[in-house]
């Protein structure tokens, strides 16, 4: 979005938070997990494959709440669509997450953000550094 904030970027952020809560995983750093992709890409892939319940945090698993959980994932994916014009308004999001189920449009591809890949090196217990150097950063309070 090039540093431009708008109502639609707030909706996007809300969608990311909704997917983070549903999955129990943080979006930042997710690419370092065994899935090897961003949380949004992983959620999108599972949604398209009809396996969206694999995204859900086990602590949220309750057969009686499956429809509500799928609705949260659906709304989250609507909020993170690549084109800001396709994203819903927050009033629609509130309505969609409310108690009365409404028909939701199919989500389009989300805006994928690529994280920086950080190699994970195995170091020995006696030498925690890969290159025998350390970097200390001092930050004031």
PDB file of C-alpha atoms in Angstrom:
ATOM      1  CA  UNK A   1       0.000   0.000   0.000  1.00  0.00           C
ATOM      2  CA  UNK A   2       3.045   2.221  -0.134  1.00  0.00           C
ATOM      3  CA  UNK A   3       2.641   3.774   3.299  1.00  0.00           C
ATOM      4  CA  UNK A   4      -0.844   5.095   2.605  1.00  0.00           C
ATOM      5  CA  UNK A   5      -3.321   4.350   5.350  1.00  0.00           C
ATOM      6  CA  UNK A   6      -7.037   4.307   4.827  1.00  0.00           C
ATOM      7  CA  UNK A   7     -10.223   2.692   6.043  1.00  0.00           C
ATOM      8  CA  UNK A   8      -9.396  -0.263   3.782  1.00  0.00           C
ATOM      9  CA  UNK A   9      -5.966  -0.747   5.371  1.00  0.00           C
ATOM     10  CA  UNK A  10      -7.710  -0.880   8.766  1.00  0.00           C
ATOM     11  CA  UNK A  11     -10.022  -3.582   7.379  1.00  0.00           C
ATOM     12  CA  UNK A  12      -6.969  -5.462   6.099  1.00  0.00           C
ATOM     13  CA  UNK A  13      -5.341  -5.288   9.535  1.00  0.00           C
ATOM     14  CA  UNK A  14      -8.525  -6.510  11.181  1.00  0.00           C
ATOM     15  CA  UNK A  15      -8.606  -9.463   8.765  1.00  0.00           C
ATOM     16  CA  UNK A  16      -5.034 -10.385   9.661  1.00  0.00           C
ATOM     17  CA  UNK A  17      -5.893 -10.232  13.368  1.00  0.00           C
ATOM     18  CA  UNK A  18      -8.990 -12.369  12.782  1.00  0.00           C
ATOM     19  CA  UNK A  19      -6.890 -15.025  11.015  1.00  0.00           C
ATOM     20  CA  UNK A  20      -4.242 -14.846  13.750  1.00  0.00           C
ATOM     21  CA  UNK A  21      -6.833 -15.403  16.473  1.00  0.00           C
ATOM     22  CA  UNK A  22      -8.496 -18.228  14.577  1.00  0.00           C
ATOM     23  CA  UNK A  23      -5.211 -19.998  13.845  1.00  0.00           C
ATOM     24  CA  UNK A  24      -3.499 -19.223  17.128  1.00  0.00           C
ATOM     25  CA  UNK A  25      -0.422 -18.151  15.149  1.00  0.00           C
ATOM     26  CA  UNK A  26       1.137 -14.747  14.583  1.00  0.00           C
ATOM     27  CA  UNK A  27       1.342 -13.462  11.040  1.00  0.00           C
ATOM     28  CA  UNK A  28       4.824 -12.077  11.568  1.00  0.00           C
ATOM     29  CA  UNK A  29       7.295 -14.914  11.673  1.00  0.00           C
ATOM     30  CA  UNK A  30       4.802 -17.461  10.318  1.00  0.00           C
ATOM     31  CA  UNK A  31       6.987 -17.993   7.224  1.00  0.00           C
ATOM     32  CA  UNK A  32       9.575 -19.583   9.508  1.00  0.00           C
ATOM     33  CA  UNK A  33       7.149 -22.352  10.395  1.00  0.00           C
ATOM     34  CA  UNK A  34       6.949 -25.762   8.762  1.00  0.00           C
ATOM     35  CA  UNK A  35       4.436 -24.376   6.240  1.00  0.00           C
ATOM     36  CA  UNK A  36       7.090 -22.189   4.569  1.00  0.00           C
ATOM     37  CA  UNK A  37       4.695 -19.422   3.580  1.00  0.00           C
ATOM     38  CA  UNK A  38       2.871 -16.477   5.083  1.00  0.00           C
ATOM     39  CA  UNK A  39      -0.185 -16.953   7.269  1.00  0.00           C
ATOM     40  CA  UNK A  40      -2.336 -15.344   4.563  1.00  0.00           C
ATOM     41  CA  UNK A  41      -0.975 -17.642   1.846  1.00  0.00           C
ATOM     42  CA  UNK A  42      -1.460 -20.687   4.058  1.00  0.00           C
ATOM     43  CA  UNK A  43      -5.040 -19.706   4.982  1.00  0.00           C
ATOM     44  CA  UNK A  44      -5.831 -19.018   1.316  1.00  0.00           C
ATOM     45  CA  UNK A  45      -4.445 -22.380   0.197  1.00  0.00           C
ATOM     46  CA  UNK A  46      -6.409 -24.285   2.839  1.00  0.00           C
ATOM     47  CA  UNK A  47      -9.589 -22.338   1.966  1.00  0.00           C
ATOM     48  CA  UNK A  48      -9.261 -23.181  -1.733  1.00  0.00           C
ATOM     49  CA  UNK A  49      -8.635 -26.835  -0.937  1.00  0.00           C
ATOM     50  CA  UNK A  50     -11.688 -26.986   1.353  1.00  0.00           C
ATOM     51  CA  UNK A  51      -9.478 -27.731   4.354  1.00  0.00           C
ATOM     52  CA  UNK A  52      -9.977 -24.453   6.237  1.00  0.00           C
ATOM     53  CA  UNK A  53     -10.506 -26.263   9.556  1.00  0.00           C
ATOM     54  CA  UNK A  54      -6.830 -27.299   9.476  1.00  0.00           C
ATOM     55  CA  UNK A  55      -6.022 -23.623  10.099  1.00  0.00           C
ATOM     56  CA  UNK A  56      -7.932 -23.542  13.381  1.00  0.00           C
ATOM     57  CA  UNK A  57      -6.147 -23.518  16.723  1.00  0.00           C
ATOM     58  CA  UNK A  58      -6.937 -26.818  18.502  1.00  0.00           C
ATOM     59  CA  UNK A  59      -8.078 -24.913  21.600  1.00  0.00           C
ATOM     60  CA  UNK A  60     -10.963 -23.482  19.531  1.00  0.00           C
ATOM     61  CA  UNK A  61     -12.098 -26.839  18.193  1.00  0.00           C
ATOM     62  CA  UNK A  62     -15.660 -27.485  19.262  1.00  0.00           C
ATOM     63  CA  UNK A  63     -17.978 -29.258  16.853  1.00  0.00           C
ATOM     64  CA  UNK A  64     -20.889 -27.003  17.804  1.00  0.00           C
ATOM     65  CA  UNK A  65     -18.913 -23.896  16.784  1.00  0.00           C
ATOM     66  CA  UNK A  66     -17.603 -25.085  13.420  1.00  0.00           C
ATOM     67  CA  UNK A  67     -19.910 -22.834  11.402  1.00  0.00           C
ATOM     68  CA  UNK A  68     -18.864 -19.761  13.391  1.00  0.00           C
ATOM     69  CA  UNK A  69     -15.173 -20.591  13.024  1.00  0.00           C
ATOM     70  CA  UNK A  70     -15.511 -21.046   9.253  1.00  0.00           C
ATOM     71  CA  UNK A  71     -17.370 -17.711   9.119  1.00  0.00           C
ATOM     72  CA  UNK A  72     -14.470 -16.011  10.936  1.00  0.00           C
ATOM     73  CA  UNK A  73     -11.974 -17.445   8.452  1.00  0.00           C
ATOM     74  CA  UNK A  74     -14.243 -16.418   5.551  1.00  0.00           C
ATOM     75  CA  UNK A  75     -14.589 -12.842   6.841  1.00  0.00           C
ATOM     76  CA  UNK A  76     -10.849 -12.685   7.567  1.00  0.00           C
ATOM     77  CA  UNK A  77     -10.080 -13.673   3.976  1.00  0.00           C
ATOM     78  CA  UNK A  78     -12.568 -11.088   2.678  1.00  0.00           C
ATOM     79  CA  UNK A  79     -10.745  -8.420   4.684  1.00  0.00           C
ATOM     80  CA  UNK A  80      -7.290  -9.268   3.310  1.00  0.00           C
ATOM     81  CA  UNK A  81      -8.180  -9.350  -0.385  1.00  0.00           C
ATOM     82  CA  UNK A  82      -5.477  -7.896  -2.618  1.00  0.00           C
ATOM     83  CA  UNK A  83      -7.624  -5.141  -4.156  1.00  0.00           C
ATOM     84  CA  UNK A  84      -8.727  -2.678  -1.449  1.00  0.00           C
ATOM     85  CA  UNK A  85     -11.925  -2.003  -3.412  1.00  0.00           C
ATOM     86  CA  UNK A  86     -12.922  -5.653  -2.904  1.00  0.00           C
ATOM     87  CA  UNK A  87     -12.515  -5.487   0.878  1.00  0.00           C
ATOM     88  CA  UNK A  88     -15.681  -5.070   2.928  1.00  0.00           C
ATOM     89  CA  UNK A  89     -16.413  -2.094   5.152  1.00  0.00           C
ATOM     90  CA  UNK A  90     -16.110  -2.515   8.905  1.00  0.00           C
ATOM     91  CA  UNK A  91     -19.871  -2.148   9.248  1.00  0.00           C
ATOM     92  CA  UNK A  92     -20.280  -5.130   6.896  1.00  0.00           C
ATOM     93  CA  UNK A  93     -17.684  -7.070   8.920  1.00  0.00           C
ATOM     94  CA  UNK A  94     -19.603  -6.403  12.135  1.00  0.00           C
ATOM     95  CA  UNK A  95     -22.814  -7.499  10.438  1.00  0.00           C
ATOM     96  CA  UNK A  96     -21.148 -10.616   8.981  1.00  0.00           C
ATOM     97  CA  UNK A  97     -19.756 -11.632  12.369  1.00  0.00           C
ATOM     98  CA  UNK A  98     -23.043 -10.897  14.125  1.00  0.00           C
ATOM     99  CA  UNK A  99     -25.526 -13.458  15.291  1.00  0.00           C
ATOM    100  CA  UNK A 100     -27.659 -13.526  12.128  1.00  0.00           C
ATOM    101  CA  UNK A 101     -25.884 -15.387   9.314  1.00  0.00           C
ATOM    102  CA  UNK A 102     -25.808 -13.500   6.029  1.00  0.00           C
ATOM    103  CA  UNK A 103     -24.647 -14.616   2.608  1.00  0.00           C
ATOM    104  CA  UNK A 104     -20.981 -13.792   2.123  1.00  0.00           C
ATOM    105  CA  UNK A 105     -19.257 -13.338  -1.233  1.00  0.00           C
ATOM    106  CA  UNK A 106     -16.422 -15.662  -2.159  1.00  0.00           C
ATOM    107  CA  UNK A 107     -13.075 -14.149  -1.176  1.00  0.00           C
ATOM    108  CA  UNK A 108     -10.533 -13.309  -3.836  1.00  0.00           C
ATOM    109  CA  UNK A 109      -6.795 -13.842  -3.530  1.00  0.00           C
ATOM    110  CA  UNK A 110      -5.303 -12.037  -0.549  1.00  0.00           C
ATOM    111  CA  UNK A 111      -2.486  -9.546  -0.717  1.00  0.00           C
ATOM    112  CA  UNK A 112       0.554 -11.653  -0.078  1.00  0.00           C
ATOM    113  CA  UNK A 113       3.404 -10.099   1.811  1.00  0.00           C
ATOM    114  CA  UNK A 114       6.695 -11.882   1.590  1.00  0.00           C
ATOM    115  CA  UNK A 115       8.680 -12.046   4.764  1.00  0.00           C
ATOM    116  CA  UNK A 116      12.428 -12.065   4.887  1.00  0.00           C
ATOM    117  CA  UNK A 117      13.762 -15.613   5.013  1.00  0.00           C
ATOM    118  CA  UNK A 118      16.203 -15.991   7.859  1.00  0.00           C
ATOM    119  CA  UNK A 119      18.395 -19.081   7.704  1.00  0.00           C
ATOM    120  CA  UNK A 120      18.336 -21.145  10.863  1.00  0.00           C
ATOM    121  CA  UNK A 121      21.753 -22.501  11.714  1.00  0.00           C
ATOM    122  CA  UNK A 122      22.447 -25.246  14.162  1.00  0.00           C
ATOM    123  CA  UNK A 123      25.169 -24.081  16.490  1.00  0.00           C
ATOM    124  CA  UNK A 124      27.098 -26.059  19.031  1.00  0.00           C
ATOM    125  CA  UNK A 125      26.278 -25.620  22.718  1.00  0.00           C
ATOM    126  CA  UNK A 126      29.816 -24.347  23.388  1.00  0.00           C
ATOM    127  CA  UNK A 127      29.838 -21.839  20.511  1.00  0.00           C
ATOM    128  CA  UNK A 128      26.442 -20.217  19.958  1.00  0.00           C
ATOM    129  CA  UNK A 129      27.726 -18.105  17.064  1.00  0.00           C
ATOM    130  CA  UNK A 130      27.865 -19.361  13.494  1.00  0.00           C
ATOM    131  CA  UNK A 131      30.716 -17.053  12.497  1.00  0.00           C
ATOM    132  CA  UNK A 132      32.336 -16.495  15.921  1.00  0.00           C
ATOM    133  CA  UNK A 133      30.980 -12.929  15.998  1.00  0.00           C
ATOM    134  CA  UNK A 134      28.260 -11.334  18.045  1.00  0.00           C
ATOM    135  CA  UNK A 135      26.307  -8.143  17.551  1.00  0.00           C
ATOM    136  CA  UNK A 136      24.933  -6.180  20.441  1.00  0.00           C
ATOM    137  CA  UNK A 137      22.354  -3.504  19.878  1.00  0.00           C
ATOM    138  CA  UNK A 138      21.852  -0.850  22.498  1.00  0.00           C
ATOM    139  CA  UNK A 139      18.450   0.829  22.498  1.00  0.00           C
ATOM    140  CA  UNK A 140      17.503   3.532  24.964  1.00  0.00           C
ATOM    141  CA  UNK A 141      14.250   3.447  26.814  1.00  0.00           C
TER     142      UNK A 141
END
